[in-house]
Each structure stands twice: as C-alpha cells, then as structure tokens.
Coordinates of C-alpha atoms in Angstrom, one line a residue:
Chain A
M1 CA 95.0 147.9 118.0
T2 CA 94.0 146.5 121.4
F3 CA 95.9 146.3 124.7
E4 CA 93.9 143.8 126.8
N5 CA 97.0 141.8 127.8
L6 CA 98.6 145.0 129.0
H7 CA 95.7 146.1 131.1
H8 CA 94.1 142.9 132.2
D9 CA 95.6 143.0 135.8
T10 CA 95.8 146.7 136.4
E11 CA 93.5 149.6 136.7
C12 CA 96.2 151.9 135.2
N13 CA 95.7 153.2 131.7
C14 CA 99.3 152.8 130.5
T15 CA 98.5 153.8 126.9
D16 CA 97.1 157.2 128.0
N17 CA 99.1 159.8 126.1
A18 CA 101.1 157.1 124.3
E19 CA 101.2 157.3 120.5
K20 CA 101.6 155.1 117.4
D21 CA 105.0 156.0 115.7
T22 CA 105.9 154.3 112.5
A23 CA 108.2 157.1 111.4
N24 CA 111.1 157.2 113.9
E25 CA 113.9 154.7 114.4
Y26 CA 114.4 153.1 117.8
I27 CA 117.1 151.1 119.6
R28 CA 117.0 148.2 122.0
K29 CA 119.9 146.3 123.4
L30 CA 120.0 142.6 122.7
K31 CA 121.2 139.7 124.8
K32 CA 122.9 138.1 121.9
D33 CA 123.7 139.0 118.3
V34 CA 120.2 138.1 117.0
V35 CA 116.8 139.4 118.0
Q36 CA 115.0 136.9 120.2
D37 CA 111.5 137.0 121.7
S38 CA 113.0 137.4 125.1
D39 CA 114.6 140.7 124.1
F40 CA 111.1 142.2 123.9
H41 CA 109.7 140.7 127.1
T42 CA 108.7 143.2 129.7
H43 CA 109.7 143.0 133.3
W44 CA 106.0 142.4 134.1
E45 CA 105.8 139.4 131.7
R46 CA 108.9 138.0 133.3
G47 CA 107.5 138.3 136.8
I48 CA 109.7 141.1 137.9
K49 CA 107.4 143.5 139.7
S50 CA 107.6 146.7 141.5
E51 CA 106.1 147.0 145.0
A52 CA 105.1 150.5 144.1
K53 CA 101.4 151.0 143.2
E54 CA 101.8 154.3 141.3
C55 CA 100.7 153.9 137.7
D56 CA 103.9 155.4 136.4
D57 CA 105.9 152.6 138.1
V58 CA 103.4 149.9 137.2
C59 CA 103.3 151.0 133.5
S60 CA 107.1 151.2 133.2
Y61 CA 107.3 147.6 134.4
K62 CA 104.7 146.7 131.7
A63 CA 106.7 148.4 129.0
V64 CA 109.7 147.6 126.9
S65 CA 112.4 150.2 127.3
I66 CA 113.6 151.6 124.0
N67 CA 115.4 154.7 122.8
Q68 CA 114.6 156.9 119.9
S69 CA 117.6 157.2 117.6
K70 CA 117.7 160.9 116.7
G71 CA 120.6 163.3 116.4
D72 CA 123.1 162.6 119.2
S73 CA 120.9 160.2 121.1
E74 CA 122.4 157.1 119.5
R75 CA 125.9 158.1 120.7
L76 CA 124.6 158.8 124.2
I77 CA 122.7 155.5 124.5
V78 CA 125.7 153.6 123.1
N79 CA 127.8 155.2 125.9
K80 CA 125.3 154.0 128.4
Y81 CA 125.5 150.4 126.9
L82 CA 129.3 150.6 127.1
N83 CA 129.1 151.5 130.8
T84 CA 126.9 148.5 131.3
F85 CA 129.3 146.4 129.3
S86 CA 132.3 147.5 131.3
I87 CA 130.6 146.5 134.6
N88 CA 129.1 143.3 133.3
P89 CA 130.1 142.1 129.8
K90 CA 127.5 139.3 130.0
K91 CA 124.8 141.9 129.5
G92 CA 125.4 142.0 125.8
A93 CA 127.4 143.8 123.1
H94 CA 124.7 144.2 120.4
Y95 CA 121.7 146.4 119.8
V96 CA 119.0 146.4 117.2
K97 CA 117.9 149.5 115.3
F98 CA 114.3 149.1 114.3
K99 CA 111.0 150.8 113.3
L100 CA 107.5 150.0 114.5
K101 CA 104.7 148.8 112.3
D102 CA 101.1 150.0 112.4
N103 CA 100.1 147.2 114.8
T104 CA 103.2 147.0 117.0
G105 CA 102.0 149.1 119.9
K106 CA 102.3 152.6 121.2
V107 CA 105.3 154.6 122.5
K108 CA 105.4 157.1 125.3
F109 CA 108.3 159.5 125.9
A110 CA 109.7 158.7 129.4
P111 CA 113.0 160.6 129.7
E112 CA 115.3 159.8 132.7
V113 CA 118.1 161.9 134.2
D114 CA 120.8 160.0 132.4
D115 CA 118.7 158.7 129.5
Q116 CA 117.0 161.6 127.7
S117 CA 115.9 159.6 124.7
H118 CA 114.1 156.9 126.7
Y119 CA 110.7 155.7 125.5
N120 CA 108.3 153.1 126.9
L121 CA 106.9 150.7 124.3
F122 CA 103.5 149.3 125.1
K123 CA 103.1 146.2 123.0
S124 CA 99.7 145.5 121.4
D125 CA 97.9 142.2 121.9
T126 CA 99.1 141.0 118.5
F127 CA 102.8 141.9 119.1
T128 CA 105.4 139.4 117.8
L129 CA 108.9 139.8 116.5
D130 CA 107.4 140.3 113.1
S131 CA 105.8 143.5 114.4
I132 CA 109.2 145.3 114.2
I133 CA 111.1 146.2 111.1
T134 CA 114.8 145.5 111.8
I135 CA 117.0 148.1 110.2
S136 CA 120.3 146.8 111.5
I137 CA 122.0 144.9 114.3
V138 CA 125.0 146.8 115.6
K139 CA 127.9 145.4 117.6
F140 CA 129.0 148.2 120.0
A141 CA 131.6 146.4 122.0
Chain B
M1 CA 123.9 130.7 136.7
K2 CA 125.4 127.2 137.1
E3 CA 128.9 128.6 136.6
F4 CA 128.7 130.2 140.1
N5 CA 128.5 126.8 141.8
L6 CA 126.3 128.3 144.5
Y7 CA 125.4 124.9 146.0
E8 CA 129.0 124.4 147.1
R9 CA 129.6 127.9 148.5
L10 CA 129.6 129.0 152.1
L11 CA 126.4 130.7 153.1
L12 CA 126.8 134.1 154.7
K13 CA 124.5 136.0 157.1
K14 CA 122.6 138.0 154.6
D15 CA 122.2 141.0 156.8
L16 CA 126.0 141.6 156.6
V17 CA 125.8 142.2 152.9
E18 CA 122.2 143.5 152.5
I19 CA 121.8 147.2 151.7
V20 CA 119.3 148.6 154.1
E21 CA 120.1 152.3 153.9
N22 CA 121.5 155.0 151.6
Y23 CA 120.7 153.0 148.5
Q24 CA 121.8 154.9 145.4
I25 CA 121.8 153.5 141.8
L26 CA 125.0 154.6 140.0
H27 CA 124.1 152.9 136.7
F28 CA 120.7 151.6 135.5
D29 CA 120.1 149.6 132.3
D30 CA 116.9 147.6 132.6
F31 CA 118.2 146.6 136.0
P32 CA 120.2 148.4 138.6
I33 CA 123.6 147.5 137.1
L34 CA 125.8 149.3 139.7
Y35 CA 124.7 150.6 143.1
I36 CA 125.9 151.6 146.5
G37 CA 124.4 151.7 150.0
T38 CA 125.0 150.7 153.6
N39 CA 124.3 147.6 155.6
R40 CA 122.7 147.5 159.0
L41 CA 126.2 148.2 160.6
G42 CA 126.7 151.3 158.4
N43 CA 129.4 149.7 156.2
K44 CA 129.5 150.9 152.7
I45 CA 128.4 148.3 150.2
I46 CA 128.9 148.3 146.4
G47 CA 126.7 146.0 144.3
S48 CA 126.4 145.0 140.7
H49 CA 124.0 143.0 138.6
L50 CA 125.3 139.6 137.4
E51 CA 122.4 137.6 135.9
E52 CA 118.7 136.9 136.2
D53 CA 116.9 133.6 135.6
D54 CA 113.2 133.6 134.5
Q55 CA 112.9 129.9 135.4
T56 CA 113.8 130.2 139.0
K57 CA 112.8 133.9 139.2
T58 CA 116.2 134.7 140.7
I59 CA 118.5 137.6 140.3
L60 CA 122.2 137.2 141.2
T61 CA 124.2 140.2 142.2
L62 CA 127.7 140.8 143.5
H63 CA 128.1 142.7 146.8
S64 CA 131.3 143.8 148.5
I65 CA 132.0 145.9 151.6
L66 CA 134.2 149.0 150.9
S67 CA 136.5 150.9 153.2
N68 CA 135.9 154.6 153.3
K69 CA 139.0 155.2 151.3
E70 CA 138.0 152.7 148.6
F71 CA 134.5 154.3 148.4
H72 CA 136.0 157.7 148.0
Q73 CA 138.5 156.5 145.4
F74 CA 135.8 154.7 143.4
M75 CA 133.2 157.5 143.5
N76 CA 135.9 159.9 142.3
G77 CA 137.1 157.8 139.4
K78 CA 140.5 156.9 140.9
I79 CA 140.0 153.2 141.0
S80 CA 138.0 150.9 138.7
Y81 CA 135.3 148.4 139.9
L82 CA 137.5 145.6 138.6
D83 CA 140.4 146.8 140.9
L84 CA 137.9 147.2 143.8
L85 CA 136.9 143.6 143.5
R86 CA 140.4 142.4 142.9
N87 CA 141.5 143.9 146.2
S88 CA 138.4 143.1 148.1
K89 CA 138.4 140.5 150.9
S90 CA 134.6 140.5 151.3
I91 CA 132.9 139.7 148.0
S92 CA 129.6 137.8 148.1
I93 CA 127.0 136.7 145.6
V94 CA 123.7 137.9 146.8
E95 CA 120.6 136.0 145.5
K96 CA 117.5 138.1 145.2
D97 CA 113.9 137.2 144.2
Y98 CA 112.1 139.0 141.4
S99 CA 110.9 141.7 143.9
F100 CA 114.6 142.4 144.5
K101 CA 114.4 141.0 148.1
V102 CA 117.6 139.3 149.3
V103 CA 117.1 135.6 149.7
K104 CA 120.6 134.2 150.3
A105 CA 124.2 135.4 150.3
Y106 CA 127.2 133.3 149.4
D107 CA 130.9 133.8 150.0
I108 CA 133.1 134.1 146.9
D109 CA 136.6 135.2 146.2
F110 CA 137.8 137.3 143.2
N111 CA 139.4 134.4 141.4
S112 CA 136.3 132.3 141.6
I113 CA 134.2 134.9 139.7
P114 CA 133.6 133.4 136.2
S115 CA 135.8 135.5 133.8
D116 CA 132.8 136.3 131.5
Y117 CA 131.2 138.2 134.4
L118 CA 134.3 140.2 135.4
P119 CA 134.2 143.9 135.0
L120 CA 136.6 145.4 132.4
K121 CA 139.6 147.5 133.2
N122 CA 137.7 150.7 132.4
S123 CA 134.9 149.9 134.8
F124 CA 135.1 153.3 136.5
C125 CA 132.1 154.9 138.3
P126 CA 129.8 156.2 135.6
S127 CA 129.5 159.9 135.7
I128 CA 126.4 160.9 137.5
I129 CA 124.7 164.1 136.7
K130 CA 125.1 165.9 140.1
T131 CA 123.5 168.9 141.6
H132 CA 125.4 170.7 144.3
S133 CA 124.5 172.3 147.6
L134 CA 126.1 174.5 150.2
I135 CA 125.6 171.9 152.9
F136 CA 128.6 169.9 153.9
S137 CA 129.5 167.2 156.4
I138 CA 132.8 166.1 157.7
S139 CA 132.7 162.5 158.9
L140 CA 135.4 161.3 161.2
K141 CA 136.1 157.5 161.2
G142 CA 138.2 155.1 163.3
K143 CA 139.5 155.1 166.9
L144 CA 137.4 157.3 169.2
A145 CA 135.1 158.3 166.3
D146 CA 133.9 154.8 165.9
V147 CA 132.3 155.0 169.4
N148 CA 130.7 158.3 168.3
K149 CA 133.1 160.4 170.3
A150 CA 135.6 163.0 169.4
V151 CA 138.0 165.2 171.3
A152 CA 136.4 168.7 171.7
D153 CA 139.6 170.6 170.8
E154 CA 140.1 168.6 167.6
V155 CA 136.5 169.1 166.6
S156 CA 136.8 172.8 167.3
K157 CA 139.9 173.1 165.1
I158 CA 138.2 171.2 162.3
Q159 CA 135.1 173.4 162.6
N160 CA 137.1 176.6 162.6
G161 CA 139.4 175.4 159.9
F162 CA 136.6 174.4 157.6
T163 CA 134.3 177.4 158.2
E164 CA 137.3 179.7 157.5
F165 CA 138.1 177.7 154.4
L166 CA 134.5 178.0 153.1
E167 CA 134.1 181.7 154.0
D168 CA 137.5 182.6 152.5
R169 CA 136.5 181.0 149.2
I170 CA 133.4 183.1 148.9
N171 CA 135.2 186.2 150.0
S172 CA 137.8 185.6 147.2
L173 CA 135.0 185.9 144.6
K174 CA 135.7 189.5 143.7
G175 CA 132.8 191.8 142.8
M176 CA 130.2 189.4 144.0
N177 CA 129.5 191.4 147.2
L178 CA 128.6 188.3 149.2
L179 CA 128.5 187.9 152.9
P180 CA 129.2 184.3 153.8
K181 CA 128.4 182.7 157.1
A182 CA 129.2 179.1 157.7
M183 CA 126.6 177.7 160.2
L184 CA 127.2 174.7 162.3
Q185 CA 124.4 172.1 162.4
P186 CA 123.9 169.5 165.1
Y187 CA 126.5 166.7 165.2
T188 CA 125.3 163.3 164.0
E189 CA 126.7 159.8 164.4
G190 CA 128.5 158.5 161.6
S191 CA 130.9 157.7 163.1
F192 CA 131.2 161.3 164.3
K193 CA 129.8 163.7 161.9
I194 CA 130.2 167.5 161.9
N195 CA 127.6 169.3 159.7
F196 CA 127.9 172.7 158.1
E197 CA 125.7 174.9 156.0
L198 CA 127.1 177.9 154.1
D199 CA 124.7 180.8 154.1
L200 CA 125.2 183.5 151.5
K201 CA 123.7 187.0 151.8
Q202 CA 124.3 189.8 149.4
K203 CA 125.8 193.0 150.8
G204 CA 123.9 196.2 150.3
V205 CA 120.3 197.0 149.4
N206 CA 120.4 196.4 145.6
G207 CA 121.1 192.7 145.2
N208 CA 122.1 191.1 142.0
L209 CA 119.1 189.3 140.6
F210 CA 121.2 187.0 138.5
L211 CA 123.3 185.7 141.4
Q212 CA 120.8 183.0 142.2
Q213 CA 121.7 181.3 138.9
A214 CA 125.5 181.5 139.4
P215 CA 126.8 178.0 140.2
I216 CA 128.5 179.0 143.4
S217 CA 127.8 175.6 145.1
K218 CA 129.3 173.8 142.1
Y219 CA 132.4 176.0 142.3
I220 CA 132.9 175.4 146.0
T221 CA 132.4 171.6 145.8
N222 CA 134.6 171.3 142.7
Y223 CA 137.2 173.5 144.6
I224 CA 137.2 171.1 147.5
K225 CA 137.5 168.1 145.1
Y226 CA 140.4 169.8 143.3
I227 CA 142.3 170.6 146.4
S228 CA 142.0 167.1 147.8
E229 CA 142.3 165.1 144.6
S230 CA 144.5 167.1 142.2
F231 CA 146.5 169.7 144.1
V232 CA 149.3 167.3 145.2
E233 CA 149.7 166.1 141.6
D234 CA 149.7 169.7 140.3
K235 CA 152.3 170.9 142.8
E236 CA 154.8 171.8 140.1
I237 CA 152.3 174.2 138.5
F238 CA 152.2 176.2 141.8
K239 CA 155.9 176.5 142.2
N240 CA 156.2 179.2 139.5
D241 CA 154.1 182.1 138.5
N242 CA 153.6 180.6 135.1
T243 CA 150.3 180.1 133.2
N244 CA 150.5 176.3 133.2
F245 CA 147.2 174.7 134.0
S246 CA 146.4 171.0 134.3
N247 CA 143.1 169.7 132.9
E248 CA 141.6 169.6 136.4
L249 CA 142.7 173.2 137.2
S250 CA 141.3 174.4 133.9
Q251 CA 138.0 172.7 134.7
L252 CA 137.9 174.6 138.0
E253 CA 138.7 177.8 136.2
N254 CA 135.9 177.1 133.8
T255 CA 133.4 176.7 136.7
L256 CA 134.7 180.0 138.2
N257 CA 134.1 181.7 134.8
E258 CA 130.6 180.2 134.7
V259 CA 130.0 181.8 138.2
Y260 CA 130.8 185.2 136.9
D261 CA 129.1 184.8 133.5
K262 CA 125.8 183.5 134.9
A263 CA 125.8 186.3 137.5
Y264 CA 126.4 188.8 134.7
I265 CA 129.4 190.2 136.6
Q266 CA 132.6 191.0 134.6
R267 CA 135.3 188.4 135.2
P268 CA 138.3 189.8 137.1
E269 CA 141.4 190.3 135.1
N270 CA 143.8 187.3 135.1
I271 CA 141.2 185.2 136.7
G272 CA 143.3 182.0 136.3
L273 CA 146.3 183.5 138.2
S274 CA 144.0 184.8 141.0
L275 CA 142.5 181.3 141.2
K276 CA 146.0 179.8 141.5
E277 CA 146.9 182.3 144.3
D278 CA 143.7 181.5 146.1
I279 CA 144.3 177.8 145.9
L280 CA 147.7 178.3 147.5
K281 CA 146.2 180.4 150.2
S282 CA 143.5 177.9 150.9
A283 CA 146.0 175.0 150.9
V284 CA 147.4 176.3 154.1
R285 CA 144.0 176.4 155.6
F286 CA 143.2 172.9 154.3
E287 CA 146.5 171.7 155.8
K288 CA 145.1 172.7 159.2
L289 CA 142.2 170.3 158.7
T290 CA 144.5 167.5 157.8
E291 CA 146.7 168.1 160.8
Q292 CA 144.1 166.7 163.1
V293 CA 144.0 163.3 161.5
G294 CA 145.8 160.3 163.1
V295 CA 145.7 160.5 166.9
N296 CA 142.1 160.2 167.9
F297 CA 140.5 159.3 164.5
E298 CA 141.9 157.7 161.5
S299 CA 140.3 159.5 158.6
A300 CA 137.9 162.3 157.7
S301 CA 135.6 162.5 154.7
I302 CA 134.2 165.7 153.4
N303 CA 130.9 165.3 151.7
N304 CA 128.4 167.5 149.9
V305 CA 124.9 166.9 151.1
I306 CA 121.7 167.0 149.1
D307 CA 118.4 165.6 150.4
N308 CA 120.3 163.6 153.0
E309 CA 122.3 162.0 150.2
E310 CA 126.1 162.5 150.5
T311 CA 128.5 162.9 147.6
P312 CA 132.1 162.4 148.7
L313 CA 134.4 165.3 147.9
A314 CA 137.6 164.6 149.9
F315 CA 139.1 161.7 151.9
I316 CA 141.8 162.6 154.4
D317 CA 143.9 160.0 156.1
E318 CA 147.5 159.9 157.3
D319 CA 148.9 159.1 153.9
F320 CA 147.0 162.0 152.4
N321 CA 148.1 164.2 155.3
Q322 CA 151.8 163.5 154.6
N323 CA 151.6 164.0 150.9
F324 CA 149.6 167.2 151.2
Q325 CA 151.8 168.8 153.9
S326 CA 155.0 167.9 152.0
S327 CA 153.6 169.4 148.8
V328 CA 152.6 172.6 150.5
E329 CA 156.0 172.8 152.1
E330 CA 157.8 172.0 148.8
I331 CA 155.9 174.9 147.1
E332 CA 156.6 177.3 150.0
I333 CA 160.3 176.4 150.0
H334 CA 160.4 177.0 146.2
K335 CA 158.6 180.3 146.4
K336 CA 159.9 181.7 149.7
G337 CA 163.2 179.8 150.2
L338 CA 164.4 177.9 153.2
I339 CA 166.0 180.0 156.0
V340 CA 168.4 178.3 158.4
D341 CA 169.8 179.9 161.5
E342 CA 173.6 180.1 161.5
N343 CA 173.8 180.4 165.3
F344 CA 171.7 179.2 168.2
K345 CA 168.9 181.6 169.1
E346 CA 166.3 181.7 171.9
Y347 CA 162.8 180.4 171.1
K348 CA 159.7 179.8 173.2
I349 CA 158.2 176.5 172.5
Y350 CA 155.7 174.0 173.9
I351 CA 156.6 170.4 173.3
Y352 CA 153.6 168.2 172.7
H353 CA 155.3 165.1 171.5
L354 CA 158.7 163.7 172.4
N355 CA 160.4 160.3 172.1
T356 CA 163.0 160.4 174.9
D357 CA 165.0 157.6 173.3
T358 CA 165.4 159.1 169.9
R359 CA 165.3 162.7 171.4
T360 CA 162.9 163.7 168.5
G361 CA 159.4 165.0 168.6
N362 CA 157.2 168.1 167.8
A363 CA 156.5 171.4 169.4
F364 CA 154.3 174.4 169.0
I365 CA 155.9 177.7 168.3
K366 CA 154.4 181.0 167.3
N367 CA 155.2 182.1 163.7
S368 CA 157.8 184.8 163.5
N369 CA 155.8 187.6 161.9
N370 CA 152.3 186.5 162.8
E371 CA 152.0 185.5 166.5
E372 CA 148.4 184.5 166.0
E373 CA 149.5 181.5 163.8
M374 CA 151.5 178.7 165.1
S375 CA 153.9 176.2 163.5
K376 CA 154.4 172.6 164.6
P377 CA 158.1 172.0 163.7
K378 CA 159.9 168.8 164.2
I379 CA 162.4 169.0 167.1
K380 CA 165.7 167.2 167.8
I381 CA 167.4 167.7 171.2
Q382 CA 171.2 167.4 171.0
G383 CA 173.4 165.5 173.5
D384 CA 173.2 162.2 175.1
E385 CA 172.2 163.0 178.7
G386 CA 168.8 161.5 179.8
L387 CA 165.8 163.8 179.2
E388 CA 163.9 162.7 182.3
K389 CA 163.2 165.4 184.8
T390 CA 164.4 168.2 182.4
K391 CA 162.5 171.2 181.2
Y392 CA 161.8 169.3 178.0
T393 CA 159.8 166.6 179.7
E394 CA 158.3 169.2 182.0
S395 CA 157.0 171.0 178.9
L396 CA 155.6 167.8 177.5
Y397 CA 153.9 166.5 180.7
M398 CA 152.9 169.9 182.3
S399 CA 151.9 171.5 179.0
K400 CA 154.3 174.3 179.7
W401 CA 155.9 176.9 177.4
I402 CA 159.7 176.8 177.8
T403 CA 162.6 178.8 176.4
V404 CA 165.2 176.9 174.4
N405 CA 168.3 177.6 172.4
A406 CA 167.9 176.2 168.9
K407 CA 168.9 176.6 165.3
A408 CA 165.7 176.8 163.3
K409 CA 164.8 175.9 159.7
K410 CA 162.0 178.2 158.4
V411 CA 160.0 178.6 155.3
G412 CA 158.6 182.1 155.2
D413 CA 157.1 182.7 158.7
K414 CA 156.7 179.1 159.4
F415 CA 159.1 176.9 161.5
K416 CA 159.8 173.5 160.0
Q417 CA 162.6 172.2 162.3
L418 CA 164.3 173.1 165.5
N419 CA 167.7 171.7 166.4
I420 CA 167.8 172.3 170.2
Q421 CA 170.9 172.7 172.3
Y422 CA 170.6 170.5 175.4
E423 CA 170.5 172.5 178.7
N424 CA 169.7 171.4 182.2

C-alpha cells in the first residue's frame, strides 16, 4: 500500500503511527442517501487548506474524518449529526457504516473534545469507493 | 448556491459582519457549522455554515449580529438558532474562499433564506464541554458604559455586592475550612468591564489534599447560572420549607454533592435544604447587584473567564431586575408576612427620586432591625399642595435626610412602601 498522492506536496509523514484496520466498523456522514465519490474527498483534495503549517493540521486536512462504531460511540456520533442537521438540514440525513479492505488506507485515532471516537482515514493511492465494504446506509433524521 | 440569488442582493461592508476577535466554534462537523465571535466594533456575531461549492471554491455562511440579551439567551439554551434568525434584523450571507477568508457579504432577510437551509425548531446551542474557573467579569453595557465610563458609586456597589456574593457562597460550604478572598483585577473596556478573581486558601496548617479536585468553580458558576436563570421560575419552591426541587435545583444540588464527595468531606445533613436556604440568602445579595441597572447603564453580563474566553452566566437588564425583585419580595411576603402600619409614624428618609406631578418616587430608609442595611421603598406623598420648595424636594435636590410621618408597608426588616402625610 503506497501513499504518494497523500505525501507528494508535503514533508509531513501523515501515516506515521497510522494503522491498517480491517476489523472494526466505521461511520461517515453522507451528502445524500447513497455513497458517492465526493463523500470520501478530503478537504485537501477539494482545495480547502489550512494556513497552519503544523503536521497535525496539514494531515487532518489530508484525511477523511470517520468515526469508529464501538459501544456507545455510534449514539454519540449520531447526536453530533443531529446537531448539525438541526442547524443546517442540507448537510445530510444519512450515514454509511463500513469496513476497510486491505488496500483502503490507514487509520489514526484523532479524538476531539466533543468527538471521542474520531479517526483520520488516510487513503492509499489505489483508493476508490470499491475500497470500502458498505455494511449499511442509515437514515438518522 | 443559486437559490440564494446573490447577484441581486445588496452588498454589505464586509467588516461589519466579519468576525475578527473572540472566535469560538460551537459545533464542528467537517466544517465550523455554528460559531460566534465579535466584529471590529465589538458586536457579537453568530455564524453558521450553509454550503460550499468545489467549482467556485466558495463557502457560504450566514452571519447575524446579536444583542447581548440574545447572545446570553442562546448560549444558555433559552432561544433556538431558528428564533434568533427569525427575530434578527441584521442577517447576512457571507461568502468565503476555501481558506475561510471573507470575500463578500450580502444582505438577506429571514423570509428570503431558502427553507431547505433553515435551522429546525430544536436548533439550540449544542452543549459544549466546559471547564470552569474562579475568574469572573461583569460587563456593563449601554448608556455611559458604551463610552467606557461608569459611575464610581455604582461600580463600587457592584464590586462589593459581587465579592460578598462570591465569598458568602464559599463560606456556606460547611466543613471545607476555606478562606475566600475575592480580588479585583484592573477594569477593562467592554463596554465597561469589572474583573474579579476568587482566591481560595485553606484554613489551618493541615490542608485537605483532595480539595484541589473538588469542583468548586463548577459549583459557583452553576450557582450564578441557577440564580439568574431558574430562581424566578422556581419561586414557588422557595415559599415553603418543603422538599420540592426543580430539575435545575437538583442539578445544582448534585454539583454540591460532587464538591463534598471529591474532597472526601462528609456531606452536611439535609444538604438540599441548606442549599435552598443559602440561595434565598444569596438572592438578597444578588438583588443588590440588579438594583444598579437602568440609570447609567442598560445591562450587566456576568461571565466566567478561562484563557480570556468568556462564558456567559447571567444577563441582567431592567426586565430581569423587575422579575427578580418581585420574586424575592413574593417569597419574603410569603415567609415573613406583610406588616402595615395602622397609624402614621415618624421615619427618617432620604428621597432620591420624586415625580412632583404624580407625587410618587423612591427613598432610602434604614432597615428597622439592621441599621447597616437600607431599603429603597416606593413613596407616595398625600395631598394636593405643590411639592416645590418643601422638605421633600429639599431632600431630593440637597441629598438631605428628613423626618416624615408615614404609614409603612414592611416585609421582615425591609420597607417596601411609605405612604407619607404631607407637611410643610
């Protein structure tokens, strides 16, 4: 698994301490009720960039934000999605529950104050939508 | 993005709606979904994410200017974002580039926001995991305060009232052996801001090692929130010595329990009832803070301060003032009864407000059993002779104490009303 696309314009090593994880289930909010390519585009790929030069910041912009679904974390993340939905319903009412394949990429635990199950997914060079195993698409609002 | 019809909207000066200071994200989900901050004039701004477009590399957000009252209501879950926008007269669409820099701002009214993008009825401020500190600020707004000035006497009363309020709350924590000292910090603009830090020292040589982990700052900040947000609604609970507790009061009791448990100090017996008694006692102190509002400044906000970031705890304006004072009075009348003089008696008063047409006003009078405390009863001067050049106007204009014959209405030691016999 290579990460040349991820690293071609930065000196940061974003996959340092990141791991392959094909066992756990993850969650990602969707724009619509189907999984589209754009749902897995990173801020960096979209041209949304941080002025900060610290590697943590740079790498988080180069990652796809996902949440590990374990124990109570799914309920908590759905609460977060519901908060977003109440402020701006256009931000989507569905999420996908999925697993990663061998060549999908690497994940790194990146908890936030209000988002303790947050992970950064660093996509490998061969990532496509076929790189994820969709378990279900859930309508939460 | 087309549904916003930006090309036909009035362009605004972007620096009016651009957040340049005090930026704080309230909810983040891939983007800052809801955030607050202040513009270059110091106005509070709330912003929310609408949409982004990868083709034009544009982010659209909604910004609106908030009054201090709206800000306080929203941050404390009293009003939804939808209602804020519905009542707002200053909504704008702010166009940002993909580095989040403001490019343009457009005027929009609530009814023109496409319905798909409107927040829902339950769009209350997301609960933020907050830490607490023992640093507080009281920010005066309106009138003199807006030119960064304040009347020394009023500032002094607020300072004394708030420091006594803080110190009393610590002293009421039985068994903690704490020595509180509320320290004043330099005033800052904003519009006129009084800053306090509550310093806690343990009495005696052998300190309690666990006291550090007791959430005293959380208790004090929740206490201030309770007394400003929930006390008026809970007034019936305080009229009787019953064990009724509202959810808000129970939450405060839980925090107080936590203080004792984490300090490994045994909870006092009947902790809930002691808390109720303490709240009643503190309400009288709090009333003194609210009394200052209205003449030289319009409102006061009490904030908790951490790393220069302020969390609003209480908002006091004239409406709040009236509700709060009448609630305290109602409870006192219920508990202590209303005493009315049958005959005229001599009282020493100092009239500080008098309408010579309606013959009504307010005066200072020392409380009957505690001469160090004063009441500010309403007064009514009987008769129909003119009040010009009488001892009443002399008291008003010359700041003079005078003796009057009056029938008083009292609650406990405090005078509520004086019906004065006209004498010349």
